[in-house]
Short mmCIF file of C-alpha atoms in Angstrom, two decimals:
data_model
loop_
_atom_site.label_atom_id
_atom_site.label_comp_id
_atom_site.label_asym_id
_atom_site.label_seq_id
_atom_site.Cartn_x
_atom_site.Cartn_y
_atom_site.Cartn_z
CA MET L 147 0.13 -0.01 0.11
CA ASN L 148 1.60 3.54 -1.10
CA GLU L 149 1.50 5.29 2.58
CA GLU L 150 1.66 8.91 0.61
CA ILE L 151 -0.74 10.83 -1.26
CA THR L 152 0.02 14.02 -3.79
CA PHE L 153 -2.02 16.82 -4.20
CA GLY L 154 -2.23 15.95 -7.93
CA GLU L 155 -4.02 12.57 -6.80
CA ILE L 156 -6.23 14.18 -4.30
CA ALA L 157 -7.63 16.06 -7.15
CA LYS L 158 -8.85 13.17 -9.12
CA LYS L 159 -10.99 11.98 -5.81
CA GLN L 160 -14.65 12.66 -4.66
CA LYS L 161 -14.76 15.15 -1.90
CA ASN L 162 -16.89 12.61 0.28
CA GLU L 163 -14.41 9.86 0.17
CA TYR L 164 -11.63 11.52 2.23
CA ILE L 165 -11.00 13.79 5.05
CA ILE L 166 -7.79 16.14 5.13
CA VAL L 167 -6.69 16.04 8.95
CA ASP L 168 -4.13 19.38 9.57
CA ILE L 169 -2.12 18.34 12.37
CA ARG L 170 -0.56 21.72 12.90
CA SER L 171 -1.54 24.00 15.86
CA ALA L 172 -4.63 25.69 16.13
CA GLU L 173 -2.70 28.95 15.75
CA SER L 174 -0.95 27.82 12.41
CA PHE L 175 -4.44 26.60 11.02
CA SER L 176 -5.88 29.75 11.75
CA TYR L 177 -3.05 31.33 9.74
CA GLY L 178 -3.86 29.40 6.41
CA HIS L 179 -5.32 26.03 5.63
CA ILE L 180 -6.82 23.95 2.96
CA THR L 181 -10.35 24.75 2.46
CA GLY L 182 -12.26 21.89 3.82
CA SER L 183 -9.73 20.31 6.20
CA ILE L 184 -10.04 19.70 9.62
CA ASN L 185 -7.69 21.09 12.38
CA ILE L 186 -6.76 18.20 15.06
CA PRO L 187 -3.42 19.36 16.67
CA ILE L 188 -0.96 16.35 17.16
CA ASP L 189 -1.32 16.33 20.98
CA LYS L 190 -4.79 15.61 20.50
CA ILE L 191 -4.78 13.22 17.63
CA ASP L 192 -5.11 9.96 20.00
CA GLN L 193 -8.20 11.42 21.49
CA VAL L 194 -10.35 11.40 18.19
CA GLN L 195 -12.46 8.65 16.75
CA PHE L 196 -12.39 8.97 12.89
CA PRO L 197 -15.01 7.49 10.63
CA CYS L 198 -13.74 4.16 9.15
CA ASP L 199 -15.33 4.71 5.58
CA LYS L 200 -13.42 7.55 4.91
CA GLN L 201 -9.72 7.80 4.00
CA LEU L 202 -7.72 10.04 6.05
CA TYR L 203 -5.00 12.56 4.35
CA ILE L 204 -2.79 13.75 7.34
CA MET L 205 -0.94 17.01 6.79
CA CYS L 206 1.71 18.86 8.91
CA LYS L 207 3.68 22.02 7.37
CA SER L 208 6.10 19.93 5.32
CA GLY L 209 5.07 16.16 5.38
CA ILE L 210 7.63 15.28 7.82
CA VAL L 211 5.88 15.02 11.33
CA SER L 212 2.68 13.89 9.52
CA ASP L 213 4.28 10.70 8.01
CA GLY L 214 4.63 9.25 11.41
CA VAL L 215 1.26 10.12 12.67
CA ALA L 216 -0.37 8.47 9.44
CA GLU L 217 1.76 5.21 10.36
CA ASN L 218 0.09 5.22 13.99
CA LEU L 219 -3.43 5.76 12.44
CA ARG L 220 -2.86 2.82 9.93
CA GLN L 221 -1.53 0.79 12.96
CA LYS L 222 -5.01 1.66 14.49
CA GLY L 223 -6.78 0.29 11.42
CA TYR L 224 -7.48 3.36 9.72
CA SER L 225 -6.83 3.78 5.84
CA ALA L 226 -4.70 6.63 6.76
CA PHE L 227 -2.08 8.48 4.29
CA ASN L 228 0.66 11.36 4.58
CA LEU L 229 0.08 14.11 2.79
CA LYS L 230 3.46 14.57 0.63
CA GLY L 231 4.93 18.23 0.90
CA GLY L 232 2.67 19.10 3.39
CA TYR L 233 1.23 22.84 3.75
CA VAL L 234 4.13 24.09 2.27
CA GLU L 235 3.70 22.39 -0.94
CA TRP L 236 0.21 23.14 -1.13
CA LEU L 237 1.30 26.81 -0.95
CA ARG L 238 3.43 26.43 -3.97
CA ARG L 239 0.93 25.16 -5.87
CA ASN L 240 -1.45 27.84 -4.88
CA ILE L 241 0.51 30.73 -5.59
CA ALA L 242 1.49 29.17 -8.65
CA GLU L 243 -1.85 29.00 -10.12
CA MET L 244 -2.54 32.59 -9.17
CA ASP L 245 -3.30 35.07 -12.10
CA ALA L 246 -0.66 37.29 -13.19
CA ASP L 247 -2.72 40.56 -12.33
CA LYS L 248 -2.48 39.85 -8.79
CA ALA L 249 -0.14 42.66 -7.82
CA LEU L 250 -2.75 45.18 -9.59
CA LYS L 251 -5.88 43.74 -7.46
CA VAL L 252 -3.80 43.88 -4.31
CA GLU L 253 -2.67 47.38 -4.99
CA GLU L 254 -6.45 48.35 -5.67
CA SER L 255 -7.60 46.77 -2.41
CA ILE L 256 -5.24 48.94 -0.32
CA ARG L 257 -6.22 52.12 -2.09
CA LYS L 258 -10.10 51.37 -1.66
CA LYS L 259 -11.56 48.32 0.36
CA PHE L 260 -8.35 48.77 3.24
CA HIS L 261 -7.61 52.40 2.66
CA LYS L 262 -9.18 53.39 6.14
CA LYS L 263 -8.14 50.70 8.21
CA ILE L 264 -4.88 49.87 6.74
CA PHE L 265 -3.23 52.64 4.63
CA SER L 266 -4.51 55.58 6.53
CA ARG L 267 -3.55 53.87 9.94
CA PHE L 268 0.06 53.35 8.02
CA THR L 269 0.50 57.05 7.30
CA ALA L 270 -0.79 58.26 10.56
CA ALA L 271 2.02 56.00 12.52
CA ILE L 272 4.78 57.55 9.99
CA ALA L 273 3.26 60.87 10.75
CA GLU L 274 2.50 60.51 14.52
CA TYR L 275 6.09 58.96 15.07
CA GLY L 276 8.07 60.67 12.43
CA LEU L 277 9.40 57.36 11.07
CA VAL L 278 9.89 58.36 7.67
CA LYS L 279 11.82 61.58 6.47
CA PRO L 280 13.19 63.08 3.16
CA ASP L 281 16.34 61.57 1.94
CA ASP L 282 15.76 58.56 4.19
CA SER L 283 16.91 54.82 2.64
CA ILE L 284 14.96 52.35 4.29
CA ALA L 285 15.67 48.73 4.19
CA VAL L 286 11.85 47.05 4.23
CA CYS L 287 12.84 43.57 5.64
CA ILE L 288 10.63 40.88 4.55
CA SER L 289 10.23 37.79 6.37
CA GLY L 290 7.82 35.98 4.35
CA GLY L 291 4.68 36.28 6.61
CA LYS L 292 1.73 38.43 5.83
CA ASP L 293 2.70 41.54 8.01
CA SER L 294 5.92 42.07 6.28
CA TYR L 295 4.47 41.38 2.51
CA LEU L 296 1.93 43.96 3.46
CA MET L 297 4.26 46.45 4.86
CA ALA L 298 6.18 46.41 1.40
CA LYS L 299 2.95 47.11 -0.50
CA LEU L 300 2.05 50.01 1.79
CA PHE L 301 5.64 51.30 1.25
CA GLN L 302 5.20 50.97 -2.44
CA GLU L 303 1.93 52.72 -2.45
CA LEU L 304 3.32 55.73 -0.21
CA LYS L 305 6.27 56.17 -2.83
CA ARG L 306 3.70 56.57 -5.47
CA HIS L 307 2.32 59.38 -3.35
CA ASN L 308 5.71 61.06 -3.88
CA LYS L 309 5.37 63.82 -1.18
CA PHE L 310 9.18 63.68 -0.70
CA ASP L 311 12.25 61.76 -1.75
CA PHE L 312 13.17 58.68 0.03
CA SER L 313 14.09 55.18 -1.43
CA LEU L 314 13.47 51.96 -0.53
CA THR L 315 15.32 48.37 -0.66
CA PHE L 316 13.08 45.25 -0.36
CA LEU L 317 15.42 43.15 2.12
CA VAL L 318 15.10 39.29 2.46
CA MET L 319 17.61 37.79 4.83
CA ASP L 320 17.92 33.86 4.58
CA PRO L 321 19.03 32.58 8.00
CA GLY L 322 18.88 28.88 6.21
CA TYR L 323 15.56 28.77 5.15
CA SER L 324 14.75 24.99 3.62
CA PRO L 325 14.27 25.28 -0.09
CA GLU L 326 10.86 24.88 -0.06
CA ASN L 327 10.18 28.27 2.07
CA ARG L 328 12.77 29.91 0.06
CA GLU L 329 10.82 29.25 -2.95
CA ILE L 330 7.41 30.36 -1.40
CA ILE L 331 8.95 33.69 -0.40
CA GLY L 332 10.24 34.27 -3.68
CA ARG L 333 7.29 33.50 -5.36
CA ASN L 334 4.98 35.49 -3.33
CA ALA L 335 7.53 38.50 -4.23
CA LYS L 336 7.09 37.94 -7.86
CA LEU L 337 3.39 37.84 -7.70
CA LEU L 338 3.06 40.85 -5.90
CA GLY L 339 5.51 42.91 -7.79
CA ILE L 340 8.14 43.39 -5.13
CA PRO L 341 11.60 43.35 -6.23
CA ILE L 342 13.47 41.93 -3.42
CA THR L 343 17.22 41.58 -2.48
CA VAL L 344 18.07 38.58 -0.93
CA PHE L 345 21.27 37.84 1.26
CA GLU L 346 22.29 34.27 3.22
CA THR L 347 23.41 33.79 6.72
CA ASP L 348 24.12 30.57 8.88
CA ILE L 349 21.83 31.36 11.72
CA PHE L 350 19.53 28.60 11.97
CA GLU L 351 22.77 26.60 12.02
CA ASN L 352 24.56 28.34 14.85
CA VAL L 353 21.63 28.24 17.21
CA TYR L 354 20.59 24.61 16.46
CA ASN L 355 22.06 23.24 19.19
CA ILE L 356 21.60 26.17 21.76
CA GLU L 357 19.19 24.86 24.62
CA LYS L 358 18.39 28.01 26.42
CA SER L 359 16.08 30.51 24.69
CA PRO L 360 17.18 29.68 21.07
CA CYS L 361 14.13 31.58 19.59
CA TYR L 362 15.56 34.95 21.36
CA ILE L 363 19.20 34.27 20.35
CA CYS L 364 17.96 33.81 17.01
CA ALA L 365 15.75 36.90 16.62
CA ARG L 366 18.71 39.20 17.95
CA MET L 367 21.12 37.50 15.48
CA ARG L 368 18.84 38.22 12.37
CA ARG L 369 18.26 41.76 13.54
CA GLY L 370 22.09 42.15 13.93
CA ASN L 371 22.42 40.81 10.48
CA LEU L 372 19.62 42.96 8.91
CA TYR L 373 21.18 46.32 10.29
CA ALA L 374 24.82 45.04 8.78
CA LYS L 375 23.34 44.29 5.40
CA ALA L 376 21.26 47.40 5.34
CA LYS L 377 23.85 49.61 6.19
CA GLU L 378 26.27 47.80 3.61
CA LEU L 379 23.32 48.77 1.08
CA GLY L 380 23.55 52.46 2.19
CA CYS L 381 20.19 52.41 4.21
CA ASN L 382 19.85 54.21 7.39
CA LYS L 383 16.79 52.46 8.77
CA ILE L 384 15.06 49.22 8.86
CA ALA L 385 11.43 48.72 8.75
CA LEU L 386 9.91 45.68 10.46
CA GLY L 387 6.17 44.70 10.11
CA HIS L 388 5.15 44.56 13.87
CA HIS L 389 1.58 45.87 14.18
CA PHE L 390 -0.70 47.02 17.20
CA ASP L 391 -1.35 43.54 18.47
CA ASP L 392 2.28 42.86 18.56
CA VAL L 393 2.54 46.24 20.69
CA ILE L 394 -0.22 45.52 23.29
CA GLU L 395 0.76 41.76 23.91
CA THR L 396 4.46 42.88 24.44
CA THR L 397 3.36 45.48 26.93
CA LEU L 398 1.31 42.86 28.79
CA MET L 399 3.82 40.13 28.49
CA GLY L 400 6.65 42.66 29.90
CA MET L 401 4.21 42.73 33.34
CA LEU L 402 3.19 39.23 33.31
CA TYR L 403 6.52 37.71 32.63
CA GLY L 404 9.52 40.34 32.61
CA ALA L 405 7.95 42.05 35.91
CA GLN L 406 8.58 45.29 34.05
CA MET L 407 6.40 48.23 32.62
CA GLN L 408 7.80 48.68 29.13
CA THR L 409 6.18 48.66 25.47
CA MET L 410 7.47 48.02 21.91
CA MET L 411 8.66 51.30 20.35
CA PRO L 412 7.72 52.95 17.13
CA LYS L 413 11.11 53.73 16.36
CA VAL L 414 14.69 52.88 18.14
CA LYS L 415 18.17 54.03 17.37
CA SER L 416 20.56 51.30 17.06
CA GLU L 417 22.85 51.07 19.92
CA ASN L 418 25.42 48.93 17.83
CA PHE L 419 25.09 50.32 14.32
CA GLU L 420 25.67 54.28 14.24
CA GLY L 421 23.44 56.26 12.31
CA MET L 422 20.93 53.37 12.02
CA GLU L 423 17.32 53.33 13.39
CA LEU L 424 14.35 50.72 13.41
CA ILE L 425 11.12 51.49 12.51
CA ARG L 426 7.60 50.10 12.76
CA PRO L 427 5.27 51.80 10.31
CA MET L 428 2.41 49.04 11.04
CA TYR L 429 2.20 50.26 14.69
CA LEU L 430 -1.38 51.25 14.45
CA ILE L 431 -2.85 48.57 12.19
CA ARG L 432 -4.83 45.78 13.61
CA GLU L 433 -3.92 41.85 12.80
CA ASP L 434 -7.75 41.27 12.05
CA ASP L 435 -7.22 44.14 9.40
CA ILE L 436 -4.10 42.18 7.91
CA LYS L 437 -5.92 38.96 7.79
CA ALA L 438 -8.84 40.47 6.15
CA TRP L 439 -6.62 42.10 3.64
CA ARG L 440 -4.95 38.79 3.01
CA ASP L 441 -8.12 36.61 2.80
CA TYR L 442 -10.04 39.25 0.63
CA ASN L 443 -6.70 39.00 -2.06
CA GLY L 444 -6.68 35.14 -1.53
CA LEU L 445 -3.03 35.45 -0.52
CA GLN L 446 -1.41 32.57 1.11
CA PHE L 447 2.06 33.28 3.48
CA ILE L 448 3.95 31.13 5.43
CA GLN L 449 3.90 31.75 8.79
CA CYS L 450 7.12 30.47 10.22
CA ALA L 451 10.07 29.63 7.96
CA CYS L 452 12.10 28.17 10.36
CA LYS L 453 13.11 24.58 8.89
CA PHE L 454 13.84 23.21 12.36
CA THR L 455 9.90 23.31 13.32
CA ASP L 456 9.45 21.16 10.24
CA THR L 457 10.30 17.91 12.28
CA CYS L 458 9.19 19.34 15.58
CA THR L 459 6.06 18.00 17.24
CA ALA L 460 4.00 19.71 19.91
CA GLU L 461 5.91 18.61 22.91
CA SER L 462 9.36 18.80 21.59
CA CYS L 463 8.96 22.24 20.37
CA LYS L 464 6.98 23.80 23.30
CA ALA L 465 9.78 24.62 25.74
CA SER L 466 11.77 26.28 22.96
CA ARG L 467 9.03 28.56 21.77
CA THR L 468 8.49 32.08 23.07
CA GLY L 469 5.50 32.12 21.12
CA SER L 470 3.67 29.75 23.49
CA LYS L 471 3.81 32.63 26.01
CA ARG L 472 2.62 35.17 23.41
CA LEU L 473 -0.27 32.98 22.44
CA LYS L 474 -1.38 32.84 25.93
CA VAL L 475 -1.32 36.38 26.36
CA LYS L 476 -3.15 37.07 22.88
CA ASN L 477 -6.01 34.83 24.26
CA LEU L 478 -6.21 36.54 27.12
CA ILE L 479 -6.33 39.86 25.79
CA ARG L 480 -8.95 38.35 23.49
CA THR L 481 -11.33 37.20 26.29
CA LEU L 482 -10.94 40.32 28.02
CA ALA L 483 -11.87 42.13 24.99
CA ALA L 484 -14.90 40.13 24.15
CA GLU L 485 -16.30 41.51 27.66
CA ASP L 486 -14.91 45.00 26.94
CA PRO L 487 -13.67 46.11 23.39
CA ALA L 488 -11.97 49.10 25.20
CA ILE L 489 -9.48 47.27 26.73
CA GLU L 490 -7.34 46.78 24.06
CA LEU L 491 -6.85 50.20 23.24
CA ASN L 492 -6.71 50.56 27.13
CA ILE L 493 -3.31 48.64 27.18
CA PHE L 494 -1.90 50.47 24.37
CA ARG L 495 -2.33 54.02 25.78
CA SER L 496 -1.10 52.72 29.21
CA ALA L 497 2.19 53.23 27.48
CA GLU L 498 1.51 56.69 26.87
CA ASN L 499 -0.07 57.69 30.28
CA VAL L 500 2.58 56.86 32.74
CA ASN L 501 2.68 59.16 35.76
CA LEU L 502 5.91 58.76 37.47
CA SER L 503 4.55 60.42 40.57
CA THR L 504 2.18 56.86 40.96
CA ILE L 505 5.53 54.88 40.33
CA ILE L 506 7.62 53.31 42.86
CA SER L 507 10.74 53.21 40.85
CA TYR L 508 11.87 53.90 37.11
CA LYS L 509 14.96 54.06 35.51
CA ASP L 510 16.08 56.85 33.22
CA LYS L 511 17.63 56.61 29.91
CA ASN L 512 20.94 56.18 31.21
CA GLY L 513 19.75 53.22 33.31
CA VAL L 514 19.94 54.62 36.64
CA LYS L 515 17.19 53.84 38.89
CA HIS L 516 15.06 56.34 41.00
CA ARG L 517 12.85 55.60 44.07
CA PHE L 518 9.63 57.54 44.61
CA ASP L 519 11.05 58.36 48.23
CA GLU L 520 14.11 59.79 46.97
#
């Protein structure tokens, strides 16, 4: 019995003959999935009774972890197959089938349907925090996800307005992506009309054997490499795609897990690269609106391009992912906001309304600590 099935073979079958079981996390599934598939995270797969009259096509990110799950289900008597290539392969096929006018349609959606909720908030953040100045040379950093690709399209739209002169470089750093993920990043760039500049590093290999906080160290190394390459290319700023939800989640995470009151700043001067500055022009844009833009245009992006997550299971990756804490905070904010929608904006504004006379102690810009009773 062939233990794998391809997307081409699935297309020849009747939909009532099979079930596509996506074993990625609920967060990854919500980020993007095959229409009609069901989400059963890998750590819950043993708790489910599947119908015996249907074939089960098991899908993970790249078809590696799902192979073992399909084998276990076959041992239980199910007709289970590993979906070859997984979600990444489906993305490749999906992007390849999109029409050549996609970039124009995406740009039109930014000007019309999403002008108020996305483009206006993009320009509002730039004006409010002074993020883009005449003669700036900005490295727009693209990771491959929805946020950074939208940011790139917004910068292109801003450039077309031509209110003052500034230059753009669309920068992609390859820290050791799998060939499949590298291909998807390139295909989306071509589809959306974004002329990317790609440079390679060996960051993933360097952090592979680090046990404590590998994701944090990886992020720091990636940031440093982006600064260095951007400066080499003559840029004075790097732009990252963090949005409003990232800001409020970071604020609350600092309090709950870091015992400190701080937030994600809209711009930061680099301490290690003289003359360089980091900016976050999507600071006021809500993640739900980014998802709405993505879905309206039928776009598909990778969520995590780290090749080491291809082979991790829920338990083996849980300890090393800072994302688990962020997901808890995201869910907490979502629950609270369902009862009181003002809570999200209140968290955001809390970093703007700090009253030092009500703070027990604080550190000034030089790191010197001051107490209320001094």
